[in-house]
Short mmCIF file of C-alpha atoms and ligand atoms in Angstrom, two decimals:
data_model
loop_
_atom_site.label_atom_id
_atom_site.label_comp_id
_atom_site.label_asym_id
_atom_site.label_seq_id
_atom_site.Cartn_x
_atom_site.Cartn_y
_atom_site.Cartn_z
CA MET A 1 0.00 0.00 0.00
CA ASP A 2 1.31 3.41 -0.92
CA ALA A 3 2.18 5.97 1.69
CA ILE A 4 -0.21 8.85 2.18
CA ARG A 5 1.17 12.38 2.10
CA ILE A 6 -0.50 15.34 3.75
CA GLU A 7 0.84 18.86 3.38
CA VAL A 8 0.51 21.17 6.34
CA THR A 9 1.02 24.88 5.82
CA SER A 10 2.19 26.69 8.92
CA GLU A 11 3.31 30.26 9.47
CA ARG A 12 6.85 28.90 9.16
CA GLY A 13 6.30 27.23 5.80
CA THR A 14 4.98 23.90 4.63
CA TYR A 15 5.80 20.48 5.99
CA LEU A 16 4.77 16.97 5.08
CA VAL A 17 3.11 14.34 7.19
CA ILE A 18 3.75 10.94 5.59
CA ILE A 19 1.77 7.93 6.77
CA GLY A 20 2.50 4.36 5.75
CA ALA A 21 3.27 0.90 7.08
CA GLY A 22 7.03 0.27 7.16
CA LEU A 23 8.07 3.90 6.65
CA ALA A 24 10.32 4.01 9.72
CA SER A 25 12.77 1.70 7.97
CA GLN A 26 12.81 4.00 4.94
CA LEU A 27 13.68 7.14 6.89
CA PRO A 28 17.06 7.81 5.28
CA ALA A 29 15.49 7.95 1.83
CA LEU A 30 12.62 10.13 3.05
CA LEU A 31 15.02 12.55 4.74
CA LYS A 32 17.17 12.71 1.65
CA GLU A 33 14.19 13.32 -0.61
CA ARG A 34 13.22 16.30 1.56
CA SER A 35 16.83 17.57 1.66
CA LEU A 36 16.93 16.75 5.35
CA ASP A 37 20.12 14.73 5.37
CA ALA A 38 22.09 16.85 7.86
CA GLN A 39 23.72 15.65 11.07
CA THR A 40 20.94 14.12 13.13
CA LEU A 41 20.45 13.60 16.83
CA ILE A 42 17.88 10.92 17.64
CA VAL A 43 15.99 11.29 20.91
CA THR A 44 13.95 8.41 22.28
CA CYS A 45 12.95 6.62 25.50
CA PRO A 46 13.79 3.12 26.80
CA PRO A 47 10.61 1.17 25.91
CA VAL A 48 10.65 2.46 22.34
CA TRP A 49 14.37 2.04 21.84
CA ARG A 50 14.26 -1.49 23.22
CA VAL A 51 11.71 -2.73 20.70
CA HIS A 52 12.35 -0.56 17.63
CA ARG A 53 16.04 0.34 17.58
CA ARG A 54 16.74 -1.83 14.55
CA ARG A 55 14.36 0.19 12.40
CA LEU A 56 16.44 3.33 12.91
CA ARG A 57 19.89 1.76 12.74
CA ASN A 58 20.44 3.04 9.24
CA VAL A 59 19.60 6.66 10.16
CA LEU A 60 21.83 6.64 13.15
CA GLY A 61 25.23 6.21 11.54
CA LYS A 62 27.86 6.02 14.21
CA HIS A 63 25.98 8.09 16.77
CA THR A 64 24.15 6.73 19.74
CA PRO A 65 20.74 8.21 20.51
CA VAL A 66 19.79 10.22 23.55
CA VAL A 67 17.58 7.92 25.62
CA LEU A 68 15.39 10.00 27.94
CA PRO A 69 13.74 8.64 31.06
CA ASP A 70 10.24 7.36 30.27
CA GLY A 71 6.88 8.89 31.00
CA GLU A 72 5.09 12.13 31.77
CA ARG A 73 7.24 12.72 34.87
CA ALA A 74 10.26 13.12 32.58
CA LYS A 75 8.63 15.93 30.57
CA THR A 76 10.67 18.58 32.38
CA LEU A 77 13.26 21.28 31.83
CA THR A 78 15.84 18.95 33.40
CA THR A 79 15.24 16.47 30.60
CA VAL A 80 15.45 19.27 28.03
CA GLY A 81 18.86 20.10 29.56
CA LYS A 82 20.01 16.55 28.82
CA ILE A 83 19.14 17.03 25.16
CA TYR A 84 21.05 20.36 25.03
CA ASP A 85 24.06 18.62 26.62
CA ALA A 86 24.01 15.89 23.99
CA MET A 87 23.79 18.47 21.21
CA LEU A 88 26.70 20.44 22.61
CA LYS A 89 28.77 17.31 23.10
CA ARG A 90 28.29 16.48 19.45
CA ARG A 91 29.00 20.08 18.47
CA LEU A 92 25.76 20.28 16.55
CA ASP A 93 25.20 23.63 14.90
CA ARG A 94 22.11 25.32 13.51
CA SER A 95 22.09 23.11 10.43
CA ALA A 96 21.55 19.97 12.53
CA LEU A 97 18.34 17.99 12.85
CA ILE A 98 16.72 16.56 15.94
CA LEU A 99 14.58 13.49 15.43
CA ALA A 100 12.02 12.64 18.11
CA PHE A 101 11.35 8.90 18.13
CA GLY A 102 8.71 8.15 20.74
CA GLY A 103 5.31 9.08 22.10
CA GLY A 104 3.94 12.51 22.91
CA VAL A 105 6.27 12.93 25.86
CA VAL A 106 9.41 12.43 23.76
CA GLY A 107 7.90 14.54 20.95
CA ASP A 108 6.94 17.50 23.16
CA THR A 109 10.20 17.49 25.15
CA THR A 110 12.46 17.00 22.15
CA GLY A 111 10.43 19.54 20.21
CA PHE A 112 10.99 22.11 22.94
CA ALA A 113 14.74 21.43 22.89
CA ALA A 114 14.69 21.84 19.09
CA ALA A 115 12.72 25.09 19.36
CA THR A 116 15.21 26.62 21.76
CA TYR A 117 18.68 25.18 21.07
CA LEU A 118 20.61 27.93 19.25
CA ARG A 119 17.20 29.64 18.90
CA GLY A 120 15.86 26.75 16.91
CA VAL A 121 16.98 23.77 14.88
CA ARG A 122 14.90 21.61 12.58
CA LEU A 123 12.74 18.90 14.09
CA ILE A 124 11.63 15.56 12.65
CA GLN A 125 8.80 13.77 14.39
CA VAL A 126 8.59 9.99 14.17
CA PRO A 127 5.72 9.32 16.58
CA THR A 128 5.42 5.83 18.06
CA THR A 129 2.13 5.99 19.96
CA LEU A 130 -1.28 6.23 18.37
CA LEU A 131 -1.90 9.45 20.33
CA ALA A 132 1.29 11.01 19.02
CA GLN A 133 0.60 9.92 15.42
CA VAL A 134 -2.89 11.38 15.35
CA ASP A 135 -2.38 14.36 17.61
CA SER A 136 0.78 15.59 19.30
CA ALA A 137 3.25 15.24 16.40
CA ILE A 138 1.20 17.56 14.20
CA GLY A 139 0.49 21.23 14.80
CA GLY A 140 3.76 22.59 16.12
CA LYS A 141 2.99 22.83 19.82
CA VAL A 142 5.95 21.68 21.91
CA GLY A 143 6.68 22.08 25.59
CA VAL A 144 7.25 20.63 29.03
CA ASN A 145 5.61 20.58 32.45
CA LEU A 146 6.51 22.58 35.55
CA ALA A 147 5.85 21.38 39.11
CA ALA A 148 2.90 23.79 39.11
CA GLY A 149 1.17 22.23 36.13
CA LYS A 150 1.21 20.58 32.75
CA ASN A 151 2.55 22.20 29.58
CA LEU A 152 3.28 25.51 31.31
CA VAL A 153 6.44 26.13 29.31
CA GLY A 154 6.33 25.79 25.60
CA ALA A 155 6.94 27.06 22.13
CA PHE A 156 5.47 26.92 18.73
CA HIS A 157 7.89 25.01 16.50
CA PRO A 158 6.39 23.21 13.51
CA PRO A 159 8.35 20.11 12.45
CA SER A 160 10.12 19.83 9.12
CA LEU A 161 8.72 16.36 8.56
CA VAL A 162 6.40 13.93 10.36
CA VAL A 163 6.67 10.24 9.56
CA CYS A 164 3.88 8.01 10.91
CA ASP A 165 4.51 4.29 10.63
CA PRO A 166 1.52 2.34 11.97
CA LEU A 167 3.68 -0.82 12.23
CA LEU A 168 5.39 0.83 15.21
CA LEU A 169 2.10 0.72 17.11
CA ALA A 170 1.90 -3.08 17.31
CA THR A 171 4.19 -3.09 20.37
CA LEU A 172 2.16 -0.55 22.35
CA PRO A 173 0.56 -1.80 25.55
CA ARG A 174 -3.11 -2.38 24.74
CA ARG A 175 -4.23 0.25 27.22
CA GLU A 176 -2.00 2.90 25.61
CA PHE A 177 -3.27 1.93 22.17
CA ARG A 178 -6.86 2.15 23.35
CA ALA A 179 -6.21 5.56 24.92
CA GLY A 180 -5.05 6.83 21.53
CA LEU A 181 -8.04 5.22 19.87
CA TYR A 182 -10.42 7.36 21.96
CA GLU A 183 -8.81 10.40 20.33
CA VAL A 184 -9.46 8.76 16.95
CA VAL A 185 -13.12 8.37 17.93
CA LYS A 186 -13.06 12.06 18.88
CA TYR A 187 -11.95 12.98 15.34
CA GLY A 188 -14.81 10.89 13.99
CA VAL A 189 -17.34 12.64 16.19
CA ILE A 190 -16.08 16.14 15.46
CA ALA A 191 -15.49 15.82 11.75
CA SER A 192 -16.00 12.48 10.02
CA ARG A 193 -18.87 10.05 10.11
CA PRO A 194 -16.97 7.64 7.76
CA LEU A 195 -14.00 7.57 10.15
CA PHE A 196 -16.29 6.84 13.10
CA ASP A 197 -18.01 4.06 11.15
CA SER A 198 -14.71 2.60 9.99
CA VAL A 199 -13.50 2.23 13.60
CA SER A 200 -16.86 1.00 14.84
CA THR A 201 -17.36 -1.60 12.09
CA ASN A 202 -13.78 -2.89 12.13
CA LEU A 203 -12.96 -2.67 15.82
CA ASN A 204 -11.38 -6.14 16.01
CA LYS A 205 -9.21 -5.44 12.98
CA VAL A 206 -8.17 -2.12 14.51
CA PHE A 207 -7.02 -3.87 17.69
CA ALA A 208 -5.28 -6.52 15.58
CA HIS A 209 -3.20 -3.71 14.01
CA ASP A 210 -4.26 -4.36 10.44
CA PRO A 211 -1.70 -2.21 8.57
CA ALA A 212 -3.94 -0.95 5.76
CA LEU A 213 -6.76 -0.05 8.14
CA ALA A 214 -4.33 1.65 10.56
CA THR A 215 -2.83 3.68 7.72
CA SER A 216 -6.26 4.79 6.61
CA ILE A 217 -7.42 5.70 10.14
CA VAL A 218 -4.22 7.54 11.10
CA SER A 219 -4.23 9.49 7.85
CA ASP A 220 -7.89 10.49 8.28
CA CYS A 221 -7.06 11.87 11.73
CA CYS A 222 -3.92 13.64 10.49
CA ARG A 223 -5.93 15.24 7.71
CA ILE A 224 -8.56 16.52 10.16
CA LYS A 225 -5.95 17.85 12.59
CA ALA A 226 -4.00 19.42 9.71
CA ASP A 227 -7.13 21.14 8.37
CA VAL A 228 -8.00 22.50 11.77
CA VAL A 229 -4.52 23.76 12.64
CA MET A 230 -4.10 25.32 9.20
CA SER A 231 -7.25 27.34 9.72
CA ASP A 232 -6.27 28.32 13.23
CA GLU A 233 -2.62 27.72 13.94
CA ARG A 234 -2.36 29.44 17.28
CA GLU A 235 -5.65 28.31 18.72
CA ALA A 236 -8.31 30.94 18.79
CA GLY A 237 -11.48 29.76 17.08
CA PRO A 238 -11.71 26.59 14.99
CA ARG A 239 -8.96 24.75 16.89
CA ARG A 240 -11.41 24.58 19.76
CA VAL A 241 -13.31 21.71 18.16
CA LEU A 242 -10.31 19.49 18.90
CA ASN A 243 -11.22 19.95 22.56
CA PHE A 244 -14.39 17.90 22.26
CA GLY A 245 -14.53 15.79 25.44
CA HIS A 246 -11.59 17.66 26.93
CA THR A 247 -13.39 20.06 29.32
CA VAL A 248 -14.58 17.22 31.51
CA GLY A 249 -11.59 15.06 30.48
CA HIS A 250 -9.03 17.53 31.82
CA ALA A 251 -11.06 17.94 35.02
CA LEU A 252 -11.11 14.15 35.55
CA GLU A 253 -7.34 14.00 35.08
CA ALA A 254 -6.81 16.91 37.49
CA VAL A 255 -9.05 15.67 40.32
CA THR A 256 -7.38 12.25 40.19
CA ARG A 257 -3.94 13.94 40.10
CA TYR A 258 -3.05 12.46 36.72
CA ARG A 259 -2.80 9.01 38.29
CA ARG A 260 -6.00 7.23 37.43
CA PHE A 261 -6.66 8.00 33.79
CA LEU A 262 -4.57 7.93 30.69
CA HIS A 263 -5.37 11.14 28.85
CA GLY A 264 -7.42 9.39 26.17
CA GLU A 265 -9.45 7.53 28.81
CA ALA A 266 -10.35 10.80 30.50
CA VAL A 267 -11.32 12.17 27.07
CA ALA A 268 -13.56 9.14 26.51
CA CYS A 269 -15.46 9.93 29.73
CA GLY A 270 -15.47 13.60 28.74
CA MET A 271 -16.95 12.74 25.33
CA LEU A 272 -19.72 10.78 27.02
CA ALA A 273 -20.46 13.80 29.22
CA ALA A 274 -20.36 16.22 26.27
CA ALA A 275 -22.62 13.88 24.29
CA GLN A 276 -25.07 13.80 27.20
CA ILE A 277 -25.19 17.60 27.38
CA SER A 278 -25.62 17.76 23.60
CA ALA A 279 -28.41 15.20 23.70
CA THR A 280 -30.25 16.89 26.58
CA ARG A 281 -30.15 20.14 24.63
CA GLY A 282 -31.74 18.38 21.68
CA LEU A 283 -28.64 18.83 19.54
CA PHE A 284 -27.44 15.23 19.35
CA PRO A 285 -29.77 12.64 17.77
CA ALA A 286 -30.60 9.69 20.04
CA ASP A 287 -29.37 7.13 17.51
CA ASP A 288 -25.95 8.80 17.20
CA HIS A 289 -25.75 9.05 20.98
CA ALA A 290 -26.42 5.32 21.28
CA GLN A 291 -23.76 4.55 18.67
CA LEU A 292 -21.14 6.60 20.50
CA ARG A 293 -21.93 5.00 23.85
CA ASP A 294 -21.90 1.55 22.27
CA LEU A 295 -18.53 2.06 20.57
CA ILE A 296 -16.87 3.37 23.72
CA ALA A 297 -18.31 0.46 25.71
CA ARG A 298 -17.05 -2.07 23.14
CA MET A 299 -13.55 -0.59 23.17
CA GLY A 300 -12.95 -1.78 26.72
CA PRO A 301 -13.04 -0.77 30.35
CA LEU A 302 -12.59 2.79 31.56
CA PRO A 303 -11.34 3.77 35.01
CA ALA A 304 -13.99 4.08 37.73
CA VAL A 305 -15.62 7.48 38.30
CA ALA A 306 -18.31 6.64 40.89
CA ASP A 307 -16.23 7.80 43.86
CA LEU A 308 -15.42 11.24 42.38
CA ARG A 309 -17.31 14.30 43.62
CA THR A 310 -19.21 16.34 41.07
CA GLY A 311 -18.33 19.47 43.10
CA ASP A 312 -14.59 18.78 42.68
CA LEU A 313 -15.05 18.29 38.94
CA ILE A 314 -16.97 21.57 38.63
CA ALA A 315 -14.23 23.37 40.59
CA ALA A 316 -11.59 21.93 38.25
CA ILE A 317 -13.59 23.02 35.18
CA GLU A 318 -13.98 26.53 36.64
CA HIS A 319 -10.24 26.65 37.31
CA ASP A 320 -9.49 25.61 33.72
CA LYS A 321 -11.89 28.21 32.41
CA LYS A 322 -10.16 30.96 34.42
CA VAL A 323 -6.80 29.85 33.07
CA VAL A 324 -8.15 29.99 29.51
CA ASN A 325 -10.03 33.31 29.32
CA GLY A 326 -12.93 33.35 31.67
CA GLN A 327 -15.50 31.96 29.28
CA LEU A 328 -16.38 28.34 28.91
CA HIS A 329 -16.69 27.56 25.23
CA PHE A 330 -18.12 24.10 25.43
CA VAL A 331 -17.72 21.88 22.39
CA ALA A 332 -20.99 20.03 21.80
CA THR A 333 -21.91 17.64 19.02
CA SER A 334 -24.83 18.02 16.68
CA GLY A 335 -24.47 14.53 15.23
CA ILE A 336 -21.55 12.19 14.57
CA GLY A 337 -19.29 14.19 12.26
CA SER A 338 -20.24 17.70 13.34
CA THR A 339 -19.78 20.04 16.28
CA VAL A 340 -21.28 23.22 17.66
CA ILE A 341 -19.72 25.53 20.20
CA VAL A 342 -22.05 26.52 23.01
CA SER A 343 -21.04 29.26 25.39
CA ASP A 344 -23.93 29.19 27.85
CA VAL A 345 -23.52 25.77 29.43
CA GLN A 346 -24.81 25.85 33.01
CA THR A 347 -23.23 24.15 36.01
CA ARG A 348 -26.47 22.23 36.48
CA GLU A 349 -26.17 20.66 33.01
CA ILE A 350 -22.58 19.61 33.66
CA LYS A 351 -23.56 18.08 36.99
CA ASP A 352 -26.39 16.13 35.37
CA ALA A 353 -24.04 14.90 32.66
CA LEU A 354 -21.48 13.80 35.27
CA ARG A 355 -24.19 11.80 37.04
CA ALA A 356 -25.17 10.27 33.71
CA ILE A 357 -21.61 9.02 33.18
CA GLY A 358 -21.51 7.41 36.60
CA LEU A 359 -20.51 9.94 39.27
CA ARG A 360 -22.46 9.24 42.45
CA ARG A 361 -21.35 11.94 44.89
N1 NAD B 401 1.92 18.87 21.39
C1 NAD B 401 0.64 18.61 21.27
O1 NAD B 401 -0.09 19.20 20.48
C2 NAD B 401 0.06 17.54 22.13
C3 NAD B 401 -1.22 17.03 21.87
C4 NAD B 401 -1.69 15.99 22.66
C5 NAD B 401 -0.91 15.47 23.67
N2 NAD B 401 0.32 15.97 23.91
C6 NAD B 401 1.19 15.41 24.97
O2 NAD B 401 1.49 14.06 24.67
C7 NAD B 401 1.84 13.39 25.87
C8 NAD B 401 1.23 12.01 25.89
O3 NAD B 401 1.75 11.28 24.82
P1 NAD B 401 1.56 9.69 24.74
O4 NAD B 401 0.17 9.33 25.05
O5 NAD B 401 2.14 9.29 23.45
O6 NAD B 401 2.39 9.16 26.00
P2 NAD B 401 3.92 8.71 26.17
O7 NAD B 401 4.82 9.44 25.29
O8 NAD B 401 4.20 8.75 27.64
O9 NAD B 401 3.89 7.18 25.73
C9 NAD B 401 3.12 6.26 26.46
C10 NAD B 401 3.93 5.02 26.86
O10 NAD B 401 4.10 4.19 25.71
C11 NAD B 401 5.49 3.88 25.52
N3 NAD B 401 5.67 3.70 24.08
C12 NAD B 401 5.68 4.67 23.14
N4 NAD B 401 5.73 4.12 21.92
C13 NAD B 401 5.77 2.77 22.10
C14 NAD B 401 5.82 1.67 21.21
N5 NAD B 401 5.77 1.84 19.88
N6 NAD B 401 5.86 0.43 21.74
C15 NAD B 401 5.85 0.24 23.09
N7 NAD B 401 5.78 1.24 23.98
C16 NAD B 401 5.75 2.50 23.48
C17 NAD B 401 6.20 5.05 26.12
O11 NAD B 401 7.52 4.71 26.44
C18 NAD B 401 5.33 5.33 27.35
O12 NAD B 401 5.66 4.46 28.39
C19 NAD B 401 1.38 14.29 27.01
O13 NAD B 401 2.51 14.86 27.64
C20 NAD B 401 0.56 15.36 26.32
O14 NAD B 401 0.64 16.61 26.99
C21 NAD B 401 0.82 16.98 23.16
ZN1 ZN B 402 -6.47 15.01 23.86
#
């Protein structure tokens, strides 16, 4: 099957997102074709390097990669410092490339190092989680966490190339894969009925990592994200639709101190809450609502929510709203494949929706 190429125009020029099974092994040719064959520093993390190092052997030459500690806790300025050190040690100048080979954590952290080292060097994203392939590797947002909160330091640094190889996803823990798949479902709900149907109808094949199906699903998502970010690169209006399910999702992550939910799982619960609010308002047809609930149920178990307090969730949503700009622009759905922004959502409606998704207190 041929690779799929999507052009993304950013304020810094145009870059390609290439999606195809087996592409990671063809990286040297892809880099060369895009005139990106400069000195390259590869940045990765232990689980990815352990299982996929052979695929990048031919890009690496004689250099060893920088292997960052794994996980969200490593998304810090200290880790960024390790990348700077490696670049200095190798005497990399402004013509060098940094290649992020990992999930969203590696991509965001490496991207921030690339944005800032010598005021910016070129970045190649080779995302290895489903979430990173459909979301974090595209759009140019990079950054790290501070002790006070997530993604508080960041930059806008579009990549020079994004290479998505769905074969890399076969080694993901099932729960991580599923978490990314909830974001895929989100793209279906906000923008594409055919994408939603393709996941719903072929769920077993999706979990079996069928390469052609994965390529088609990942490229549909990349196309939607690319379209949205091109219309709204720095997030003012249209980019908001990407936050479907995220108002309640972020609150669930915050009240459980980022320990109970993977991001995508919190988004799944948030989508169910947003769907409930949409349905109660008469925006979301009952049949579509049933299909969304059914698909999320068939995908597998979600973390428990019954013990969480609706009051704590509301407080977290209010806090988020203050941090944004004082107004809650709630992304609702008006049917699978389309969204509406509503700016008058009442606390009462959110509380009712939280009860509907299982909160008891
Ligand atoms: N920049 C953006 O626009 C944007 C958008 C969404 C999310 N994000 C960020 O992305 C991060 C989450 O990314 P994530 O969900 O990819 O998590 P992650 O990077 O922590 O990866 C999840 C786990 O899977 C492992 N892993 C990665 N690829 C693997 C593979 N192919 N095989 C086996 N194991 C593998 C990782 O080592 C890690 O343990 C968050 O920090 C979030 O803020 C950024
Ligand atoms: Zn998300």
